[in-house]
PDB file of C-alpha atoms in Angstrom:
ATOM      1  CA  ASP A   2      38.362   5.172  -6.747  1.00 62.00           C
ATOM      2  CA  ALA A   3      37.889   1.431  -7.291  1.00 80.00           C
ATOM      3  CA  GLY A   4      34.267   1.503  -6.212  1.00 94.00           C
ATOM      4  CA  VAL A   5      32.705  -0.630  -3.504  1.00 97.00           C
ATOM      5  CA  ILE A   6      34.841  -3.708  -2.964  1.00 97.00           C
ATOM      6  CA  GLN A   7      33.430  -6.937  -1.623  1.00 98.00           C
ATOM      7  CA  SER A   8      35.169 -10.162  -0.737  1.00 97.00           C
ATOM      8  CA  PRO A   9      35.055 -12.993  -1.330  1.00 97.00           C
ATOM      9  CA  ARG A  10      33.260 -13.036  -4.690  1.00 97.00           C
ATOM     10  CA  HIS A  11      32.140 -16.598  -4.150  1.00 97.00           C
ATOM     11  CA  GLU A  12      31.854 -18.648  -0.997  1.00 97.00           C
ATOM     12  CA  VAL A  13      30.828 -22.275  -0.657  1.00 97.00           C
ATOM     13  CA  THR A  14      30.547 -23.572   2.862  1.00 97.00           C
ATOM     14  CA  GLU A  15      29.024 -26.416   4.783  1.00 97.00           C
ATOM     15  CA  MET A  16      25.961 -25.985   6.934  1.00 97.00           C
ATOM     16  CA  GLY A  17      26.876 -24.965  10.453  1.00 97.00           C
ATOM     17  CA  GLN A  18      30.065 -23.147   9.507  1.00 97.00           C
ATOM     18  CA  GLU A  19      30.688 -19.477  10.181  1.00 97.00           C
ATOM     19  CA  VAL A  20      30.744 -17.189   7.162  1.00 98.00           C
ATOM     20  CA  THR A  21      32.175 -13.670   7.068  1.00 98.00           C
ATOM     21  CA  LEU A  22      31.535 -11.330   4.181  1.00 98.00           C
ATOM     22  CA  ARG A  23      33.564  -8.159   3.797  1.00 98.00           C
ATOM     23  CA  CYS A  24      32.959  -4.765   2.289  1.00 98.00           C
ATOM     24  CA  LYS A  25      35.047  -1.682   1.650  1.00 98.00           C
ATOM     25  CA  PRO A  26      32.845   1.302   0.776  1.00 97.00           C
ATOM     26  CA  ILE A  27      33.839   4.148  -1.494  1.00 96.00           C
ATOM     27  CA  SER A  28      36.116   6.529   0.344  1.00 95.00           C
ATOM     28  CA  GLY A  29      34.196   9.443   1.825  1.00 93.00           C
ATOM     29  CA  HIS A  30      30.800   7.774   1.695  1.00 94.00           C
ATOM     30  CA  ASN A  31      29.084   7.945   5.059  1.00 89.00           C
ATOM     31  CA  SER A  32      26.286   5.416   4.534  1.00 92.00           C
ATOM     32  CA  LEU A  33      26.673   1.695   3.986  1.00 95.00           C
ATOM     33  CA  PHE A  34      23.954  -0.838   3.183  1.00 94.00           C
ATOM     34  CA  TRP A  35      23.945  -4.652   3.235  1.00 97.00           C
ATOM     35  CA  TYR A  36      21.425  -6.408   0.960  1.00 96.00           C
ATOM     36  CA  ARG A  37      20.573 -10.011   0.237  1.00 96.00           C
ATOM     37  CA  GLN A  38      19.208 -10.999  -3.161  1.00 96.00           C
ATOM     38  CA  THR A  39      17.316 -14.182  -4.016  1.00 94.00           C
ATOM     39  CA  MET A  40      14.997 -15.075  -6.846  1.00 88.00           C
ATOM     40  CA  MET A  41      12.079 -15.452  -4.482  1.00 88.00           C
ATOM     41  CA  ARG A  42      12.469 -12.333  -2.347  1.00 88.00           C
ATOM     42  CA  GLY A  43      14.388  -9.932  -4.563  1.00 89.00           C
ATOM     43  CA  LEU A  44      16.754  -7.391  -3.009  1.00 92.00           C
ATOM     44  CA  GLU A  45      16.170  -7.233   0.739  1.00 92.00           C
ATOM     45  CA  LEU A  46      17.772  -4.631   2.978  1.00 92.00           C
ATOM     46  CA  LEU A  47      19.422  -6.357   5.917  1.00 95.00           C
ATOM     47  CA  ILE A  48      21.042  -3.467   7.775  1.00 94.00           C
ATOM     48  CA  TYR A  49      22.398  -0.014   7.118  1.00 92.00           C
ATOM     49  CA  PHE A  50      24.972   2.186   8.799  1.00 93.00           C
ATOM     50  CA  ASN A  51      25.348   5.932   8.922  1.00 90.00           C
ATOM     51  CA  ASN A  52      28.739   7.273  10.010  1.00 91.00           C
ATOM     52  CA  ASN A  53      29.668   3.739  11.152  1.00 93.00           C
ATOM     53  CA  VAL A  54      26.633   3.507  13.448  1.00 92.00           C
ATOM     54  CA  PRO A  55      23.994   0.825  12.755  1.00 92.00           C
ATOM     55  CA  ILE A  56      20.722   2.630  12.170  1.00 88.00           C
ATOM     56  CA  ASP A  57      18.228  -0.071  11.293  1.00 87.00           C
ATOM     57  CA  ASP A  58      18.844  -3.804  11.505  1.00 89.00           C
ATOM     58  CA  SER A  59      15.194  -4.816  11.292  1.00 88.00           C
ATOM     59  CA  GLY A  60      15.903  -6.660   8.053  1.00 89.00           C
ATOM     60  CA  MET A  61      18.418  -9.023   9.647  1.00 93.00           C
ATOM     61  CA  PRO A  62      16.701 -12.413   9.452  1.00 86.00           C
ATOM     62  CA  GLU A  63      17.617 -13.719  12.878  1.00 84.00           C
ATOM     63  CA  ASP A  64      20.278 -13.820  15.554  1.00 90.00           C
ATOM     64  CA  ARG A  65      22.561 -15.882  13.363  1.00 95.00           C
ATOM     65  CA  PHE A  66      23.266 -12.718  11.363  1.00 97.00           C
ATOM     66  CA  SER A  67      25.413  -9.883  12.670  1.00 97.00           C
ATOM     67  CA  ALA A  68      27.084  -6.893  11.058  1.00 97.00           C
ATOM     68  CA  LYS A  69      29.782  -4.505  12.168  1.00 97.00           C
ATOM     69  CA  MET A  70      31.407  -1.376  10.873  1.00 97.00           C
ATOM     70  CA  PRO A  71      34.495  -0.750  13.017  1.00 96.00           C
ATOM     71  CA  ASN A  72      35.632   2.184  10.881  1.00 95.00           C
ATOM     72  CA  ALA A  73      34.592   4.210   7.857  1.00 94.00           C
ATOM     73  CA  SER A  74      36.394   1.974   5.389  1.00 95.00           C
ATOM     74  CA  PHE A  75      35.351  -1.511   6.428  1.00 97.00           C
ATOM     75  CA  SER A  76      32.266  -3.537   7.264  1.00 98.00           C
ATOM     76  CA  THR A  77      31.551  -7.213   7.837  1.00 98.00           C
ATOM     77  CA  LEU A  78      28.455  -9.351   7.695  1.00 98.00           C
ATOM     78  CA  LYS A  79      28.725 -12.578   9.640  1.00 98.00           C
ATOM     79  CA  ILE A  80      26.478 -15.630   9.604  1.00 97.00           C
ATOM     80  CA  GLN A  81      26.978 -18.121  12.401  1.00 97.00           C
ATOM     81  CA  PRO A  82      25.938 -20.898  12.053  1.00 96.00           C
ATOM     82  CA  SER A  83      25.130 -20.860   8.358  1.00 97.00           C
ATOM     83  CA  GLU A  84      22.165 -22.748   6.898  1.00 96.00           C
ATOM     84  CA  PRO A  85      21.270 -23.759   3.310  1.00 97.00           C
ATOM     85  CA  ARG A  86      18.483 -21.157   3.231  1.00 95.00           C
ATOM     86  CA  ASP A  87      21.118 -18.448   3.618  1.00 97.00           C
ATOM     87  CA  SER A  88      22.323 -19.192   0.092  1.00 97.00           C
ATOM     88  CA  ALA A  89      21.987 -15.949  -1.867  1.00 97.00           C
ATOM     89  CA  VAL A  90      23.951 -13.083  -3.357  1.00 97.00           C
ATOM     90  CA  TYR A  91      24.910 -10.545  -0.715  1.00 98.00           C
ATOM     91  CA  PHE A  92      25.496  -6.978  -1.870  1.00 97.00           C
ATOM     92  CA  CYS A  93      27.101  -4.094  -0.096  1.00 97.00           C
ATOM     93  CA  ALA A  94      26.367  -0.533  -1.243  1.00 96.00           C
ATOM     94  CA  SER A  95      27.555   2.873  -0.135  1.00 95.00           C
ATOM     95  CA  SER A  96      26.288   6.394  -0.599  1.00 92.00           C
ATOM     96  CA  LEU A  97      27.757   9.820  -0.047  1.00 89.00           C
ATOM     97  CA  ARG A  98      24.514  11.549   0.838  1.00 79.00           C
ATOM     98  CA  PRO A  99      21.659   9.048   0.693  1.00 74.00           C
ATOM     99  CA  GLY A 100      18.463  10.582  -0.535  1.00 71.00           C
ATOM    100  CA  LEU A 101      20.459  13.157  -2.444  1.00 74.00           C
ATOM    101  CA  THR A 102      22.983  10.960  -4.217  1.00 82.00           C
ATOM    102  CA  GLU A 103      22.737   7.431  -5.504  1.00 88.00           C
ATOM    103  CA  ALA A 104      24.047   4.326  -3.822  1.00 91.00           C
ATOM    104  CA  PHE A 105      26.863   2.420  -5.516  1.00 95.00           C
ATOM    105  CA  PHE A 106      26.911  -1.347  -5.329  1.00 96.00           C
ATOM    106  CA  GLY A 107      29.751  -3.778  -4.980  1.00 97.00           C
ATOM    107  CA  GLN A 108      29.917  -6.832  -7.218  1.00 96.00           C
ATOM    108  CA  GLY A 109      28.358  -9.021  -4.560  1.00 97.00           C
ATOM    109  CA  THR A 110      29.291 -12.240  -2.791  1.00 98.00           C
ATOM    110  CA  ARG A 111      27.564 -15.373  -4.015  1.00 97.00           C
ATOM    111  CA  LEU A 112      27.126 -17.582  -0.959  1.00 98.00           C
ATOM    112  CA  THR A 113      26.244 -21.237  -1.242  1.00 98.00           C
ATOM    113  CA  VAL A 114      25.633 -23.236   1.911  1.00 98.00           C
ATOM    114  CA  VAL A 115      25.526 -26.979   1.347  1.00 97.00           C
TER     115      VAL A 115
ATOM    116  CA  GLU B   2       5.948  -0.976   6.918  1.00 78.00           C
ATOM    117  CA  ASP B   3       7.689   0.449   3.855  1.00 85.00           C
ATOM    118  CA  LYS B   4       6.416  -0.913   0.558  1.00 91.00           C
ATOM    119  CA  VAL B   5       7.804  -0.613  -2.951  1.00 95.00           C
ATOM    120  CA  VAL B   6       5.796  -2.512  -5.557  1.00 96.00           C
ATOM    121  CA  GLN B   7       6.825  -2.902  -9.164  1.00 97.00           C
ATOM    122  CA  SER B   8       4.764  -4.058 -12.104  1.00 97.00           C
ATOM    123  CA  PRO B   9       4.805  -6.024 -14.191  1.00 97.00           C
ATOM    124  CA  LEU B  10       7.182  -8.544 -12.626  1.00 95.00           C
ATOM    125  CA  SER B  11       8.105  -9.820 -16.053  1.00 97.00           C
ATOM    126  CA  LEU B  12       7.781  -8.428 -19.559  1.00 97.00           C
ATOM    127  CA  VAL B  13       8.759  -9.815 -22.953  1.00 98.00           C
ATOM    128  CA  VAL B  14       8.671  -7.576 -26.024  1.00 97.00           C
ATOM    129  CA  HIS B  15      10.206  -7.342 -29.468  1.00 97.00           C
ATOM    130  CA  GLU B  16      13.100  -5.144 -30.359  1.00 97.00           C
ATOM    131  CA  GLY B  17      11.885  -1.677 -31.288  1.00 97.00           C
ATOM    132  CA  ASP B  18       8.884  -1.724 -28.989  1.00 97.00           C
ATOM    133  CA  THR B  19       8.322   0.887 -26.289  1.00 98.00           C
ATOM    134  CA  VAL B  20       7.898  -0.304 -22.713  1.00 98.00           C
ATOM    135  CA  THR B  21       6.637   1.310 -19.521  1.00 98.00           C
ATOM    136  CA  LEU B  22       7.642  -0.034 -16.147  1.00 98.00           C
ATOM    137  CA  ASN B  23       5.745   0.941 -13.021  1.00 98.00           C
ATOM    138  CA  CYS B  24       6.722   1.531  -9.421  1.00 98.00           C
ATOM    139  CA  SER B  25       4.369   2.444  -6.577  1.00 97.00           C
ATOM    140  CA  TYR B  26       5.417   3.067  -3.007  1.00 96.00           C
ATOM    141  CA  GLU B  27       4.186   3.598   0.507  1.00 94.00           C
ATOM    142  CA  VAL B  28       6.822   5.021   2.802  1.00 89.00           C
ATOM    143  CA  THR B  29       6.934   7.628   5.528  1.00 86.00           C
ATOM    144  CA  ASN B  30       9.386  10.496   5.263  1.00 87.00           C
ATOM    145  CA  PHE B  31       9.971   9.975   1.552  1.00 90.00           C
ATOM    146  CA  ARG B  32      13.140  11.549   0.233  1.00 89.00           C
ATOM    147  CA  SER B  33      13.740  10.281  -3.326  1.00 91.00           C
ATOM    148  CA  LEU B  34      13.033   7.477  -5.768  1.00 94.00           C
ATOM    149  CA  LEU B  35      15.756   5.747  -7.730  1.00 95.00           C
ATOM    150  CA  TRP B  36      15.842   3.431 -10.729  1.00 97.00           C
ATOM    151  CA  TYR B  37      18.568   0.851 -11.262  1.00 97.00           C
ATOM    152  CA  LYS B  38      19.351  -1.621 -14.038  1.00 97.00           C
ATOM    153  CA  GLN B  39      20.701  -5.027 -13.113  1.00 97.00           C
ATOM    154  CA  GLU B  40      22.164  -7.338 -15.701  1.00 94.00           C
ATOM    155  CA  LYS B  41      24.290 -10.227 -14.515  1.00 85.00           C
ATOM    156  CA  LYS B  42      26.007  -8.513 -11.648  1.00 87.00           C
ATOM    157  CA  ALA B  43      25.517  -5.460  -9.459  1.00 94.00           C
ATOM    158  CA  PRO B  44      22.705  -2.946  -9.962  1.00 95.00           C
ATOM    159  CA  THR B  45      23.804   0.153 -11.829  1.00 95.00           C
ATOM    160  CA  PHE B  46      22.219   3.521 -11.289  1.00 95.00           C
ATOM    161  CA  LEU B  47      19.879   5.074 -13.879  1.00 96.00           C
ATOM    162  CA  PHE B  48      17.901   7.940 -12.359  1.00 93.00           C
ATOM    163  CA  MET B  49      17.112   9.697  -9.120  1.00 94.00           C
ATOM    164  CA  LEU B  50      13.817  11.561  -8.813  1.00 94.00           C
ATOM    165  CA  THR B  51      12.910  13.925  -6.015  1.00 91.00           C
ATOM    166  CA  SER B  52      10.314  16.267  -7.483  1.00 87.00           C
ATOM    167  CA  SER B  53       6.962  15.518  -9.047  1.00 89.00           C
ATOM    168  CA  GLY B  54       6.361  16.104 -12.714  1.00 88.00           C
ATOM    169  CA  ILE B  55       9.956  16.658 -13.765  1.00 88.00           C
ATOM    170  CA  GLU B  56      11.043  14.117 -16.353  1.00 91.00           C
ATOM    171  CA  LYS B  57      14.553  12.755 -16.228  1.00 93.00           C
ATOM    172  CA  LYS B  58      15.902  11.595 -19.563  1.00 93.00           C
ATOM    173  CA  SER B  59      18.945   9.677 -20.708  1.00 93.00           C
ATOM    174  CA  GLY B  60      18.943   8.597 -24.331  1.00 96.00           C
ATOM    175  CA  ARG B  61      16.030   6.264 -24.898  1.00 97.00           C
ATOM    176  CA  LEU B  62      15.225   6.036 -21.197  1.00 97.00           C
ATOM    177  CA  SER B  63      13.076   8.481 -19.283  1.00 97.00           C
ATOM    178  CA  SER B  64      11.386   8.549 -15.919  1.00 97.00           C
ATOM    179  CA  ILE B  65       8.932  10.670 -14.013  1.00 96.00           C
ATOM    180  CA  LEU B  66       7.660  10.804 -10.448  1.00 96.00           C
ATOM    181  CA  ASP B  67       4.191  11.567  -9.089  1.00 95.00           C
ATOM    182  CA  LYS B  68       4.471  12.267  -5.373  1.00 91.00           C
ATOM    183  CA  LYS B  69       0.753  12.803  -4.967  1.00 93.00           C
ATOM    184  CA  GLU B  70      -0.202   9.411  -6.370  1.00 93.00           C
ATOM    185  CA  LEU B  71       2.996   7.791  -5.022  1.00 95.00           C
ATOM    186  CA  PHE B  72       4.302   6.207  -8.173  1.00 95.00           C
ATOM    187  CA  SER B  73       6.930   6.472 -10.851  1.00 97.00           C
ATOM    188  CA  ILE B  74       7.280   5.134 -14.375  1.00 98.00           C
ATOM    189  CA  LEU B  75      10.326   4.231 -16.390  1.00 98.00           C
ATOM    190  CA  ASN B  76       9.934   4.398 -20.168  1.00 98.00           C
ATOM    191  CA  ILE B  77      12.231   2.817 -22.692  1.00 98.00           C
ATOM    192  CA  THR B  78      11.636   3.657 -26.346  1.00 98.00           C
ATOM    193  CA  ALA B  79      12.955   1.783 -29.390  1.00 97.00           C
ATOM    194  CA  THR B  80      14.097  -1.089 -27.194  1.00 98.00           C
ATOM    195  CA  GLN B  81      17.229  -3.055 -28.028  1.00 97.00           C
ATOM    196  CA  THR B  82      18.367  -6.507 -26.942  1.00 96.00           C
ATOM    197  CA  GLY B  83      20.913  -4.817 -24.698  1.00 96.00           C
ATOM    198  CA  ASP B  84      18.069  -3.378 -22.655  1.00 97.00           C
ATOM    199  CA  SER B  85      17.261  -6.871 -21.395  1.00 98.00           C
ATOM    200  CA  ALA B  86      17.781  -6.761 -17.636  1.00 97.00           C
ATOM    201  CA  VAL B  87      16.027  -6.539 -14.306  1.00 97.00           C
ATOM    202  CA  TYR B  88      14.933  -2.977 -13.579  1.00 98.00           C
ATOM    203  CA  LEU B  89      14.798  -2.099  -9.919  1.00 97.00           C
ATOM    204  CA  CYS B  90      12.963   0.735  -8.242  1.00 97.00           C
ATOM    205  CA  ALA B  91      14.115   1.944  -4.826  1.00 94.00           C
ATOM    206  CA  VAL B  92      12.848   4.538  -2.404  1.00 93.00           C
ATOM    207  CA  SER B  93      15.013   6.504  -0.027  1.00 90.00           C
ATOM    208  CA  ARG B  94      13.338   7.566   3.192  1.00 85.00           C
ATOM    209  CA  ARG B  95      14.625   9.522   6.128  1.00 80.00           C
ATOM    210  CA  SER B  96      15.410   7.607   9.273  1.00 72.00           C
ATOM    211  CA  LEU B  97      12.976   8.082  12.124  1.00 68.00           C
ATOM    212  CA  VAL B  98      15.828   7.649  14.569  1.00 66.00           C
ATOM    213  CA  ILE B  99      18.922   9.432  13.358  1.00 66.00           C
ATOM    214  CA  GLN B 100      18.862  12.766  11.566  1.00 66.00           C
ATOM    215  CA  GLY B 101      20.634  12.590   8.238  1.00 65.00           C
ATOM    216  CA  ALA B 102      20.373   8.828   7.894  1.00 70.00           C
ATOM    217  CA  GLN B 103      18.438   7.481   4.940  1.00 78.00           C
ATOM    218  CA  LYS B 104      17.031   4.033   4.345  1.00 83.00           C
ATOM    219  CA  LEU B 105      17.035   2.644   0.788  1.00 86.00           C
ATOM    220  CA  VAL B 106      14.345   0.039   0.105  1.00 90.00           C
ATOM    221  CA  PHE B 107      13.955  -1.833  -3.180  1.00 93.00           C
ATOM    222  CA  GLY B 108      11.014  -3.295  -5.035  1.00 95.00           C
ATOM    223  CA  GLN B 109      10.972  -6.812  -6.467  1.00 94.00           C
ATOM    224  CA  GLY B 110      12.117  -5.668  -9.868  1.00 96.00           C
ATOM    225  CA  THR B 111      10.762  -6.070 -13.388  1.00 97.00           C
ATOM    226  CA  ARG B 112      12.512  -8.618 -15.579  1.00 96.00           C
ATOM    227  CA  LEU B 113      12.528  -7.203 -19.090  1.00 98.00           C
ATOM    228  CA  THR B 114      13.379  -9.413 -22.042  1.00 98.00           C
ATOM    229  CA  ILE B 115      13.822  -7.928 -25.503  1.00 97.00           C
ATOM    230  CA  ASN B 116      13.596 -10.443 -28.326  1.00 96.00           C
ATOM    231  CA  PRO B 117      15.265  -9.678 -31.649  1.00 92.00           C
TER     232      PRO B 117
END
């Protein structure tokens, strides 16, 4: 298995534009997590899914952020409209049996909003 | 609110020294505690701890969990420059809403620098 795959690896966009980040979890994993990492706030959990169902989105900063998981092999995180303060590295992670097995991280998407 | 607090936030030592990194937590429905190492890219898994008092060991790294006092430590002996990284502690807790779902919350991390 290739691991958790995220795309794009880097994204530079202008303020106000829509940004879509993509994630393909490890096949067979039933939990998927989206994190945002900044120097100031560390690794923040934005939302997580279990069996494609969003369980807890309390970490999503505001209505500009939305996430979907239409099937077991794909998830998106969308920011619309984007703002400079959204600049961060966004990680996706998946786990086979969270709490019992570790979560595996993708390589992240570095987002810069100018 | 779930809390995972790591200390120190930053640590600089010389090669060969032994270091101890700390992680304390306050979560409901605790399931496990995990340690990750993050260099330039994605965090990579080190240990998962579920039971108190049982040390997990991998080479020069070891970790132990105290579920009564709600903390864990990560020890690195005979440190090397390659150990320089951010070490992240995370706690997995059961969802209050959906059976079987687990939430994974991270601390701020400890930035460890090993000087030659």
